[in-house]
Coordinates of C-alpha atoms in Angstrom, one line a residue:
M1 CA -46.3 -19.0 234.1
K2 CA -48.9 -16.6 235.3
K3 CA -48.3 -12.9 235.1
L4 CA -46.3 -11.6 238.1
L5 CA -47.8 -8.9 240.4
P6 CA -47.0 -5.4 239.2
I7 CA -44.2 -3.7 241.3
S8 CA -42.1 -0.7 241.6
L9 CA -38.9 -0.9 243.7
L10 CA -37.9 -0.2 247.4
A11 CA -37.2 3.6 248.0
A12 CA -40.5 4.5 249.6
L13 CA -39.9 2.2 252.5
I14 CA -38.0 4.7 254.6
H15 CA -40.9 6.9 255.8
P16 CA -44.0 4.7 256.3
L17 CA -45.3 4.7 259.9
F18 CA -43.6 2.2 262.1
G19 CA -45.7 -0.5 263.6
Q20 CA -49.0 1.2 262.7
V21 CA -49.2 2.9 266.2
P22 CA -48.5 6.5 267.3
H23 CA -45.1 7.1 268.7
Q24 CA -44.6 8.9 272.0
D25 CA -41.0 8.2 272.5
F26 CA -39.1 10.9 270.6
L27 CA -39.5 14.0 268.5
G28 CA -38.7 14.4 264.9
G29 CA -38.8 11.9 262.0
G30 CA -42.5 12.4 261.6
H31 CA -43.3 12.1 265.3
Q32 CA -44.4 15.7 265.7
V33 CA -48.1 14.9 266.5
G34 CA -49.2 15.3 270.0
V35 CA -45.8 16.1 271.5
T36 CA -45.2 17.7 274.9
V37 CA -42.3 20.1 275.1
T38 CA -40.3 20.6 278.3
S39 CA -38.0 23.5 279.1
S40 CA -34.3 23.2 278.7
S41 CA -33.7 23.0 282.4
S42 CA -31.7 20.5 284.4
A43 CA -34.8 18.4 285.0
T44 CA -33.8 14.7 285.3
S45 CA -36.9 13.5 283.6
T46 CA -35.7 14.7 280.2
R47 CA -34.5 11.8 278.0
P48 CA -31.7 13.0 275.8
H49 CA -31.8 9.8 273.6
A50 CA -35.5 10.5 272.8
T51 CA -34.8 13.2 270.1
I52 CA -33.6 12.7 266.6
D53 CA -33.1 15.0 263.6
G54 CA -35.8 13.4 261.4
F55 CA -33.4 12.2 258.8
P56 CA -33.0 8.6 257.8
I57 CA -30.1 6.6 259.3
S58 CA -27.6 6.1 256.6
N59 CA -24.8 4.3 258.5
E60 CA -24.8 0.8 257.1
E61 CA -23.3 -0.8 260.2
Q62 CA -25.9 0.8 262.4
L63 CA -28.7 -0.4 260.1
K64 CA -27.2 -3.9 260.0
D65 CA -27.1 -4.1 263.8
A66 CA -30.7 -2.8 264.1
S67 CA -31.8 -5.4 261.5
R68 CA -30.1 -8.1 263.5
F69 CA -31.7 -6.9 266.8
L70 CA -35.1 -7.0 265.2
A71 CA -34.5 -10.5 263.8
Q72 CA -33.9 -11.6 267.3
A73 CA -36.8 -9.8 268.8
T74 CA -39.5 -10.1 266.2
F75 CA -40.8 -12.1 263.2
G76 CA -39.0 -9.6 261.0
A77 CA -39.0 -5.9 260.1
D78 CA -39.5 -3.7 257.1
W79 CA -37.1 -0.9 256.2
A80 CA -39.0 1.7 258.2
T81 CA -38.9 -0.4 261.4
I82 CA -35.2 -0.9 261.0
Q83 CA -34.7 2.8 260.6
M84 CA -36.8 3.5 263.6
A85 CA -35.1 1.0 265.9
A86 CA -31.7 2.4 264.8
A87 CA -32.8 5.9 265.5
M88 CA -34.6 5.3 268.9
G89 CA -32.1 2.9 270.4
Y90 CA -33.0 -0.6 271.5
D91 CA -33.9 0.3 275.1
A92 CA -36.5 2.9 273.9
W93 CA -37.8 0.6 271.3
L94 CA -38.4 -2.1 273.9
D95 CA -40.1 0.4 276.2
E96 CA -42.5 1.2 273.4
Q97 CA -43.2 -2.4 272.6
F98 CA -43.9 -3.3 276.2
L99 CA -46.7 -0.8 276.2
I100 CA -48.5 -2.0 273.1
P101 CA -51.5 -4.2 274.0
Y102 CA -51.7 -7.7 272.8
S103 CA -53.3 -8.3 269.4
S104 CA -55.6 -11.2 270.1
I105 CA -55.9 -14.2 267.7
M106 CA -59.4 -15.0 269.1
D107 CA -60.5 -11.4 268.3
E108 CA -59.3 -12.0 264.7
M109 CA -61.4 -15.2 264.5
T110 CA -64.4 -13.3 265.9
R111 CA -63.9 -10.5 263.4
H112 CA -64.2 -13.0 260.6
G113 CA -67.2 -14.5 262.2
W114 CA -65.5 -17.9 262.4
Y115 CA -65.9 -18.1 266.2
D116 CA -69.3 -16.7 267.0
G117 CA -71.0 -17.8 263.8
S118 CA -71.8 -14.3 262.5
D119 CA -70.4 -15.4 259.1
G120 CA -73.6 -17.4 258.8
E121 CA -71.8 -20.7 259.5
Q122 CA -72.4 -22.7 262.6
E123 CA -70.2 -25.7 261.8
P124 CA -67.2 -26.6 264.0
I125 CA -64.4 -24.2 264.3
Y126 CA -61.6 -25.8 262.3
H127 CA -58.0 -25.7 263.5
T128 CA -57.0 -24.2 260.1
W129 CA -59.1 -21.2 261.1
F130 CA -56.8 -20.6 264.1
R131 CA -53.7 -20.7 261.8
T132 CA -55.4 -18.3 259.3
A133 CA -56.2 -15.9 262.2
W134 CA -52.6 -16.3 263.5
M135 CA -51.2 -15.3 260.1
S136 CA -53.5 -12.4 259.6
T137 CA -52.6 -11.1 263.1
N138 CA -48.9 -11.5 262.7
L139 CA -48.8 -9.9 259.2
T140 CA -50.3 -6.7 260.5
A141 CA -50.1 -6.5 264.3
P142 CA -48.1 -3.6 265.9
D143 CA -47.1 -5.6 269.0
L144 CA -44.1 -7.1 267.2
L145 CA -42.1 -8.2 270.3
R146 CA -45.1 -9.6 272.2
Q147 CA -46.2 -11.7 269.2
R148 CA -42.7 -13.2 268.8
M149 CA -42.5 -13.9 272.6
A150 CA -45.9 -15.6 272.5
Y151 CA -44.5 -17.9 269.7
N152 CA -41.4 -18.6 271.8
Y153 CA -43.4 -19.6 274.8
S154 CA -45.7 -21.7 272.6
Q155 CA -42.6 -23.9 272.0
I156 CA -42.0 -24.3 275.7
L157 CA -45.5 -24.7 277.0
V158 CA -46.4 -26.9 274.0
V159 CA -49.8 -28.0 272.9
N160 CA -50.7 -29.1 269.3
D161 CA -53.4 -29.6 266.8
A162 CA -51.8 -32.8 265.4
S163 CA -54.4 -35.1 266.8
D164 CA -57.8 -35.6 265.0
E165 CA -59.3 -34.8 268.4
F166 CA -58.4 -31.1 267.9
E167 CA -59.2 -30.7 264.2
D168 CA -62.6 -29.0 265.1
F169 CA -61.3 -26.9 268.0
G170 CA -59.8 -23.8 266.5
Q171 CA -61.3 -21.6 269.1
M172 CA -59.5 -23.7 271.9
L173 CA -56.2 -23.2 270.1
A174 CA -56.8 -19.5 269.8
Y175 CA -57.8 -19.1 273.4
Y176 CA -54.7 -20.9 274.5
Y177 CA -52.3 -18.9 272.3
D178 CA -53.9 -15.7 273.6
L179 CA -53.0 -16.7 277.1
L180 CA -49.3 -16.8 276.1
G181 CA -49.5 -13.5 274.4
T182 CA -51.3 -11.8 277.2
N183 CA -48.9 -13.1 279.8
A184 CA -45.7 -12.6 277.7
F185 CA -44.6 -9.7 279.9
H186 CA -46.2 -10.6 283.2
T187 CA -44.7 -13.3 285.4
Y188 CA -43.9 -16.8 284.6
E189 CA -46.1 -17.9 287.5
D190 CA -49.1 -16.0 286.0
M191 CA -48.5 -17.6 282.6
L192 CA -48.1 -21.2 284.0
L193 CA -51.3 -20.9 286.1
D194 CA -53.3 -19.7 283.1
V195 CA -51.8 -22.6 281.1
T196 CA -52.7 -25.1 283.9
F197 CA -56.3 -23.9 283.9
S198 CA -56.6 -23.8 280.2
P199 CA -58.9 -26.4 278.6
M200 CA -56.5 -26.9 275.7
M201 CA -53.7 -28.0 278.0
G202 CA -56.2 -30.0 280.1
K203 CA -57.3 -31.9 277.0
F204 CA -53.8 -32.2 275.5
L205 CA -52.2 -33.6 278.6
T206 CA -55.3 -35.5 279.6
Y207 CA -56.0 -34.1 283.1
Y208 CA -59.3 -32.6 282.0
D209 CA -61.9 -34.2 284.3
N210 CA -59.0 -36.0 286.0
P211 CA -60.5 -38.0 288.9
K212 CA -59.1 -38.8 292.3
A213 CA -57.9 -42.3 293.1
N214 CA -60.4 -45.1 293.6
P215 CA -58.4 -48.2 294.1
E216 CA -61.4 -50.5 294.3
E217 CA -62.3 -49.6 290.8
N218 CA -58.7 -49.4 289.6
I219 CA -59.0 -45.6 289.0
H220 CA -55.8 -43.5 289.4
P221 CA -55.1 -39.9 288.7
D222 CA -53.6 -39.2 285.2
E223 CA -49.9 -38.5 285.5
N224 CA -49.3 -36.7 282.2
Y225 CA -49.4 -33.1 283.4
A226 CA -47.7 -33.9 286.7
R227 CA -44.8 -35.2 284.7
E228 CA -44.6 -32.6 282.0
I229 CA -45.0 -29.5 284.2
M230 CA -41.8 -30.6 285.9
Q231 CA -39.8 -32.1 283.0
L232 CA -40.7 -29.5 280.4
F233 CA -42.4 -26.4 281.9
T234 CA -40.3 -25.7 285.0
I235 CA -37.4 -27.7 286.5
G236 CA -36.3 -30.1 283.9
L237 CA -34.8 -33.6 284.5
W238 CA -31.5 -32.6 286.1
E239 CA -30.5 -30.2 288.8
L240 CA -28.9 -27.1 287.4
N241 CA -26.5 -24.4 288.6
P242 CA -27.6 -20.8 288.0
N243 CA -25.5 -20.7 284.9
G244 CA -27.5 -23.6 283.3
I245 CA -24.8 -26.2 283.7
R246 CA -25.9 -29.5 285.3
R247 CA -24.9 -30.2 288.9
V248 CA -23.1 -33.4 289.8
D249 CA -22.9 -35.5 292.9
S250 CA -19.7 -36.7 294.6
T251 CA -19.4 -39.5 292.1
G252 CA -19.7 -37.1 289.1
A253 CA -23.2 -38.2 288.2
Y254 CA -26.0 -35.9 287.3
I255 CA -28.6 -35.3 290.0
P256 CA -32.2 -35.9 289.0
T257 CA -34.8 -33.3 290.0
Y258 CA -37.7 -35.7 290.8
D259 CA -38.7 -39.3 290.8
Q260 CA -41.9 -41.4 290.4
T261 CA -43.1 -40.6 293.9
D262 CA -43.0 -36.9 293.1
I263 CA -45.1 -37.5 289.9
D264 CA -47.6 -39.5 292.0
E265 CA -48.0 -36.6 294.4
Y266 CA -48.4 -33.9 291.8
A267 CA -50.9 -36.1 289.9
Q268 CA -53.1 -35.9 293.0
V269 CA -52.8 -32.1 292.9
F270 CA -54.1 -31.9 289.3
T271 CA -57.4 -33.7 289.9
G272 CA -60.9 -32.2 289.7
L273 CA -60.4 -29.6 286.9
G274 CA -63.1 -29.6 284.2
S275 CA -65.5 -27.5 282.1
G276 CA -65.6 -23.8 282.9
G277 CA -69.2 -23.5 281.8
I278 CA -71.0 -22.0 278.8
E279 CA -71.0 -18.4 277.6
P280 CA -74.3 -16.8 276.5
D281 CA -72.9 -15.5 273.2
L282 CA -74.5 -18.1 270.8
D283 CA -78.0 -19.3 270.3
P284 CA -78.1 -23.1 270.7
E285 CA -81.6 -23.3 269.3
D286 CA -80.9 -21.9 265.9
E287 CA -83.1 -24.3 264.0
E288 CA -81.7 -23.3 260.6
E289 CA -78.2 -24.3 261.6
E290 CA -77.9 -28.0 262.6
E291 CA -74.4 -27.3 264.0
A292 CA -75.5 -24.4 266.2
Y293 CA -75.8 -26.5 269.4
N294 CA -72.3 -28.1 268.8
R295 CA -70.8 -24.6 268.5
F296 CA -72.6 -23.5 271.6
L297 CA -71.1 -26.3 273.6
L298 CA -67.6 -25.7 272.2
Q299 CA -67.6 -22.3 274.0
Q300 CA -66.7 -24.1 277.2
F301 CA -63.2 -24.4 275.8
T302 CA -62.6 -20.6 275.7
Q303 CA -62.6 -20.0 279.4
P304 CA -60.6 -21.4 282.3
M305 CA -61.4 -24.8 283.8
V306 CA -63.0 -24.9 287.2
M307 CA -62.7 -27.2 290.2
N308 CA -65.1 -30.0 290.8
P309 CA -64.6 -30.8 294.5
D310 CA -66.0 -34.3 294.1
L311 CA -63.2 -35.2 291.7
H312 CA -60.4 -33.6 293.6
D313 CA -58.1 -35.6 295.8
E314 CA -58.2 -33.9 299.3
S315 CA -55.4 -36.1 300.8
E316 CA -52.1 -34.6 302.0
K317 CA -49.5 -34.2 299.3
V318 CA -45.8 -34.1 299.8
L319 CA -44.1 -32.1 297.1
L320 CA -40.5 -31.6 296.1
N321 CA -38.1 -30.7 298.9
G322 CA -40.6 -31.9 301.5
V323 CA -43.2 -29.1 301.0
V324 CA -46.5 -30.3 302.3
L325 CA -50.0 -29.4 301.1
P326 CA -52.3 -30.2 304.0
A327 CA -55.2 -32.7 303.8
G328 CA -58.6 -31.2 303.2
Q329 CA -57.4 -28.1 301.5
D330 CA -59.4 -26.6 298.6
G331 CA -58.4 -27.9 295.2
L332 CA -57.7 -24.5 293.7
A333 CA -55.3 -23.7 296.6
D334 CA -53.5 -27.0 296.1
I335 CA -52.9 -26.2 292.4
E336 CA -51.9 -22.6 293.0
Q337 CA -49.4 -23.6 295.8
A338 CA -48.0 -26.4 293.7
V339 CA -47.4 -24.2 290.7
H340 CA -45.9 -21.5 292.9
H341 CA -43.6 -24.0 294.5
L342 CA -42.4 -25.2 291.0
V343 CA -41.8 -21.7 289.7
M344 CA -39.8 -20.8 292.7
H345 CA -37.6 -23.9 292.5
P346 CA -34.0 -22.9 291.8
N347 CA -33.9 -24.9 288.6
T348 CA -36.8 -23.1 286.9
A349 CA -35.0 -19.8 286.2
P350 CA -31.9 -21.3 284.4
F351 CA -34.1 -24.0 282.7
I352 CA -36.5 -21.5 281.2
V353 CA -33.9 -18.7 280.6
W354 CA -31.6 -21.1 278.6
R355 CA -34.5 -22.1 276.3
L356 CA -35.6 -18.5 275.7
I357 CA -32.1 -17.5 274.8
Q358 CA -32.0 -20.4 272.4
F359 CA -35.2 -19.2 270.7
M360 CA -34.1 -15.6 270.5
T361 CA -30.3 -15.1 270.0
T362 CA -28.0 -18.2 270.2
S363 CA -28.2 -21.9 270.5
N364 CA -25.1 -22.0 272.8
P365 CA -25.2 -19.2 275.3
S366 CA -22.2 -18.9 277.6
P367 CA -22.7 -19.7 281.3
A368 CA -22.2 -16.0 282.0
Y369 CA -25.0 -15.0 279.6
V370 CA -27.4 -17.5 281.3
T371 CA -26.3 -16.3 284.8
D372 CA -26.9 -12.7 284.0
V373 CA -30.4 -13.3 282.8
V374 CA -31.3 -15.7 285.6
K375 CA -30.5 -12.8 288.0
V376 CA -33.5 -10.9 286.7
F377 CA -35.8 -13.9 286.6
D378 CA -37.6 -13.0 289.8
P379 CA -41.1 -14.6 289.9
T380 CA -42.2 -12.4 292.7
Q381 CA -41.8 -9.2 290.7
E382 CA -44.7 -7.9 288.6
N383 CA -44.1 -7.9 284.9
N384 CA -40.9 -9.8 285.5
L385 CA -40.8 -11.3 282.0
E386 CA -40.3 -7.8 280.6
E387 CA -37.0 -7.7 282.3
V388 CA -36.1 -11.2 281.2
T389 CA -36.8 -10.3 277.6
R390 CA -34.8 -7.1 277.9
A391 CA -31.9 -8.9 279.5
I392 CA -31.7 -11.5 276.8
L393 CA -31.8 -9.0 273.9
L394 CA -29.5 -6.3 275.4
H395 CA -26.9 -8.6 276.9
P396 CA -23.4 -7.8 275.7
E397 CA -23.1 -11.3 274.3
A398 CA -26.1 -10.7 272.0
R399 CA -25.1 -7.1 271.1
R400 CA -21.4 -7.5 270.5
C401 CA -20.3 -5.9 267.2
T402 CA -18.6 -8.9 265.5
P403 CA -21.0 -11.9 265.8
T404 CA -20.3 -13.1 262.3
E405 CA -16.7 -13.7 263.3
E406 CA -17.6 -16.0 266.2
Y407 CA -18.5 -19.5 265.0
T408 CA -20.1 -20.5 268.4
F409 CA -22.7 -17.8 268.4
G410 CA -26.0 -17.8 266.5
K411 CA -28.8 -20.1 265.6
L412 CA -30.6 -21.7 262.6
R413 CA -33.7 -19.7 261.7
E414 CA -36.6 -22.1 261.8
P415 CA -38.9 -22.3 258.7
Q416 CA -41.9 -20.5 260.2
V417 CA -39.7 -17.6 261.3
R418 CA -38.0 -17.4 257.9
L419 CA -41.4 -17.2 256.2
M420 CA -42.5 -14.4 258.5
N421 CA -39.1 -12.6 258.0
Y422 CA -39.9 -12.4 254.3
L423 CA -43.6 -11.4 254.6
R424 CA -42.9 -8.7 257.2
A425 CA -40.1 -7.1 255.2
F426 CA -42.4 -5.6 252.6
P427 CA -45.8 -3.8 252.7
I428 CA -48.6 -6.3 252.5
H429 CA -52.1 -5.6 251.3
P430 CA -55.3 -7.5 252.0
N431 CA -57.5 -9.1 249.4
E432 CA -60.6 -7.4 248.0
E433 CA -62.6 -8.2 251.1
G434 CA -59.9 -6.6 253.3
D435 CA -58.6 -10.0 254.6
Y436 CA -55.2 -11.7 254.8
L437 CA -56.0 -15.4 254.3
E438 CA -53.4 -18.2 254.6
D439 CA -53.8 -21.3 256.7
L440 CA -50.2 -22.6 256.3
Y441 CA -51.5 -26.0 255.4
D442 CA -49.1 -26.5 252.5
F443 CA -46.2 -24.7 254.2
R444 CA -46.5 -27.1 257.1
L445 CA -46.4 -30.1 254.7
H446 CA -43.3 -28.6 253.0
T447 CA -41.3 -27.6 256.1
G448 CA -42.8 -29.5 259.1
Q449 CA -43.8 -26.3 261.0
A450 CA -46.8 -24.2 261.8
P451 CA -47.9 -22.4 265.0
L452 CA -49.1 -24.9 267.6
G453 CA -48.2 -27.6 265.1
A454 CA -45.4 -29.5 266.9
P455 CA -45.7 -33.3 266.7
S456 CA -45.6 -33.8 270.4
V457 CA -45.2 -32.0 273.8
F458 CA -41.5 -32.1 273.2
N459 CA -41.9 -29.5 270.5
F460 CA -40.5 -29.6 266.9
Y461 CA -37.0 -30.1 268.1
L462 CA -35.1 -30.8 271.4
P463 CA -33.1 -28.0 273.0
E464 CA -30.1 -30.3 273.4
Y465 CA -30.1 -31.7 269.9
R466 CA -26.7 -32.0 268.3
P467 CA -26.5 -32.8 264.6
Q468 CA -23.8 -35.1 263.3
G469 CA -20.8 -33.4 261.9
P470 CA -18.7 -30.4 263.0
I471 CA -21.3 -29.0 265.4
G472 CA -21.7 -32.4 267.1
K473 CA -18.0 -32.9 267.3
L474 CA -17.7 -29.6 269.1
F475 CA -20.4 -30.7 271.6
M476 CA -22.5 -27.7 270.6
Y477 CA -26.3 -27.6 270.3
A478 CA -28.3 -26.7 267.2
P479 CA -31.9 -27.5 268.0
E480 CA -33.5 -26.3 264.8
F481 CA -31.3 -28.6 262.8
Q482 CA -33.5 -31.5 264.0
I483 CA -36.2 -30.6 261.5
L484 CA -33.7 -29.6 258.8
T485 CA -34.3 -32.9 257.0
S486 CA -33.5 -33.2 253.3
T487 CA -37.3 -33.3 252.6
N488 CA -38.0 -30.1 254.7
A489 CA -35.0 -28.3 253.4
I490 CA -36.1 -28.8 249.8
G491 CA -39.7 -28.2 250.8
Y492 CA -38.8 -24.7 252.1
I493 CA -36.9 -23.9 248.8
N494 CA -39.8 -25.1 246.7
D495 CA -42.4 -23.2 248.8
L496 CA -40.4 -19.9 248.3
N497 CA -40.0 -20.7 244.6
Y498 CA -43.8 -20.9 244.3
R499 CA -44.4 -17.8 246.3
L500 CA -41.7 -15.7 244.6
L501 CA -40.9 -17.0 241.2
E502 CA -43.8 -18.9 239.7
D503 CA -46.8 -16.7 239.9
G504 CA -46.8 -14.6 243.0
V505 CA -49.7 -16.5 244.5
L506 CA -49.6 -17.3 248.2
Y507 CA -51.0 -20.5 249.6
G508 CA -54.3 -19.4 250.9
F509 CA -57.4 -20.6 252.6
D510 CA -61.0 -19.4 252.3
P511 CA -63.4 -20.9 254.9
E512 CA -66.2 -20.8 252.3
E513 CA -64.2 -23.2 250.2
E514 CA -63.4 -25.6 253.0
D515 CA -66.1 -28.2 252.2
E516 CA -65.2 -28.2 248.5
E517 CA -61.5 -28.6 249.3
D518 CA -62.2 -31.5 251.7
E519 CA -64.2 -33.2 248.9
D520 CA -61.4 -32.6 246.4
E521 CA -58.9 -34.2 248.8
E522 CA -61.0 -37.2 249.3
N523 CA -61.2 -37.7 245.6
G524 CA -57.4 -37.2 245.3
E525 CA -57.9 -33.9 243.4
E526 CA -56.7 -30.4 243.9
D527 CA -58.8 -27.4 242.8
E528 CA -56.4 -24.8 241.6
E529 CA -59.1 -22.1 241.8
D530 CA -58.9 -22.5 245.6
Y531 CA -55.4 -21.1 245.6
E532 CA -56.2 -17.4 245.0
N533 CA -54.2 -14.3 245.6
L534 CA -55.6 -14.1 249.2
Y535 CA -53.2 -11.2 250.0
R536 CA -50.6 -9.3 248.1
I537 CA -47.0 -8.3 248.7
D538 CA -45.9 -4.8 247.5
Y539 CA -42.2 -4.7 247.0
G540 CA -42.1 -0.9 246.9
P541 CA -41.1 1.8 244.4
Q542 CA -37.3 1.7 244.1
E543 CA -36.6 1.5 240.4
E544 CA -33.3 3.3 240.9
L545 CA -32.0 0.3 242.9
L546 CA -32.6 -2.1 240.0
A547 CA -30.3 0.0 237.9
S548 CA -27.5 -1.2 240.1
P549 CA -27.7 -4.9 241.1
E550 CA -25.0 -4.3 243.6
E551 CA -27.0 -1.6 245.4
L552 CA -30.1 -3.7 245.3
V553 CA -28.4 -6.7 246.9
N554 CA -26.7 -4.5 249.5
H555 CA -30.1 -3.1 250.4
L556 CA -31.8 -6.5 250.6
D557 CA -28.8 -7.9 252.6
I558 CA -29.6 -5.4 255.3
L559 CA -33.3 -5.7 255.1
L560 CA -33.5 -9.5 255.0
A561 CA -30.1 -11.0 256.1
N562 CA -29.1 -8.4 258.7
G563 CA -25.9 -7.6 256.7
Q564 CA -24.6 -11.2 257.0
L565 CA -24.1 -12.0 253.3
T566 CA -20.5 -12.7 252.4
A567 CA -18.9 -11.0 249.4
T568 CA -19.0 -14.4 247.6
T569 CA -22.7 -14.8 248.2
K570 CA -23.4 -11.2 247.2
Q571 CA -21.5 -11.6 243.9
I572 CA -23.4 -14.8 243.0
I573 CA -26.7 -13.0 243.5
V574 CA -25.6 -9.9 241.7
D575 CA -24.5 -12.0 238.7
A576 CA -27.9 -13.9 238.7
V577 CA -29.9 -10.7 238.9
A578 CA -27.9 -9.0 236.1
Q579 CA -29.0 -11.8 233.8
V580 CA -32.7 -11.3 234.4
A581 CA -34.2 -8.7 231.9
N582 CA -37.6 -8.2 233.6
E583 CA -37.3 -5.8 236.6
E584 CA -40.0 -7.6 238.6
D585 CA -38.4 -10.9 238.0
A586 CA -35.0 -9.6 238.9
L587 CA -36.2 -8.3 242.2
R588 CA -37.9 -11.5 243.1
M589 CA -34.9 -13.5 242.1
A590 CA -32.7 -11.4 244.4
I591 CA -35.0 -11.9 247.3
Y592 CA -35.4 -15.6 246.6
L593 CA -31.6 -16.3 246.4
I594 CA -31.0 -14.4 249.7
L595 CA -33.8 -16.3 251.6
I596 CA -32.3 -19.7 250.6
S597 CA -28.7 -18.8 251.2
P598 CA -26.8 -20.3 254.1
D599 CA -25.6 -16.8 255.0
Y600 CA -29.3 -15.8 255.7
V601 CA -30.5 -19.1 257.2
I602 CA -28.0 -18.9 260.1
L603 CA -28.8 -15.9 262.3
K604 CA -25.5 -14.7 263.8

């Protein structure tokens, strides 16, 4: 066993700056820089909740609730962030997060030189580079809420890198993901339009350069996007009530939302979109780099598709509910009106809201919960998705005080979220070059998950999946259980074991070693030197907690498990930690046992 990383324990985590951004929301607690003081008058603009006394929150129940809130809203939080959310209040915390600009994945790729070739490489931009940039961004970015929402939307508006066709298109994946992050707090119509014009979606659902019909040559518009924009991105298969429950006809049968005729009409709408042109950022005539011209051409996938009038079907289209797009209309107008019509359909709000709630708080929201959020899903209002996000997180059903006592509430934390929970809970330091490098290649093999890595447009799991056993017998949903196979469950445990207990090395990726790694894989070999310490976790100086395994486990329970560990689970971990002589090993063992415990894996 290699030597573990040097550590000192967790007491210094209370005062580090939250989110790496200046706070303008309250006074005290280190927020004394650049403040504006108002007089103690009766002015209604004063916000009483925006002042605190500067002392750490010590109420355990308050900290547990803040930790739970952040588990629903983000990829995870360190102790300082939990303290801050508890002190600020959740409304104020959300207000602050809504104002933080999006941290771009493409910008991270450019910073490394992987996109523009400034690293001296002009070869294709591998999909693993996207995942490495995603990890680097999400380990350090201050826009915690926006990044989590981008990830949630990436599991609704699904594309993937599973096909060999996309292995060399990391920049297209990054561009697409950035669209979701940028639009996360705008309107759903803005987001869906950007997705529709994105080359990644055009390639993935095969309407890139989609031609109009030519019966004489047996050419017909591709139907993929026409089908999926209805089935998966807006209205779903069945008519819904505002509470998300399916409507039935007079015979008690479910009512379908569309048929093949509707697919045919929408397929005509989505014709004519293709390459958006070339940016002048790269030199295609770099004679020293044989791949320079290829990379130059790949830039067309980092800007919206444009309309080719010669390929667009200009005939009349009759959409759902008899809405007509007139013949001879401009292709862009056809698409914008068709998308608007779908977003405004009464099914779209409950269909999208129900799925967002499943990703964030509970797999089985009550009809009242869905209805309340649907009421604020108004596509005509600017920044409407802000209010949708707020309504989901602050709804009484999500914020009630006794969630652990309600067996119908909660969800299984998916593997990617569990990994990020762990990594974001502790200070993380870059490697010697100042980078955070991990491409999630092995993690994906172990758990079946990685960003934009779903096996199909239907995501990693279906929203209405019911596992066999007690959950299925109660007719409840548990989507994430669909990827909780025996292989993936053991793979997650083994992955954490390697990270935490073996030698502290995290699975990493260095672009400079890519060619050597590919050669090793072809030869059936694995070069252990490629797995370097490509970033480092600092578990913090809290030696005094190690003196009491009970206090250590209580602290980690709040930090990682949102205070959900049962007394039995705590005692098992305390007993295990007490038997480990080395302090570093004891701390890692405690973290490991919490992260694989059922009490943690289910978020209540």
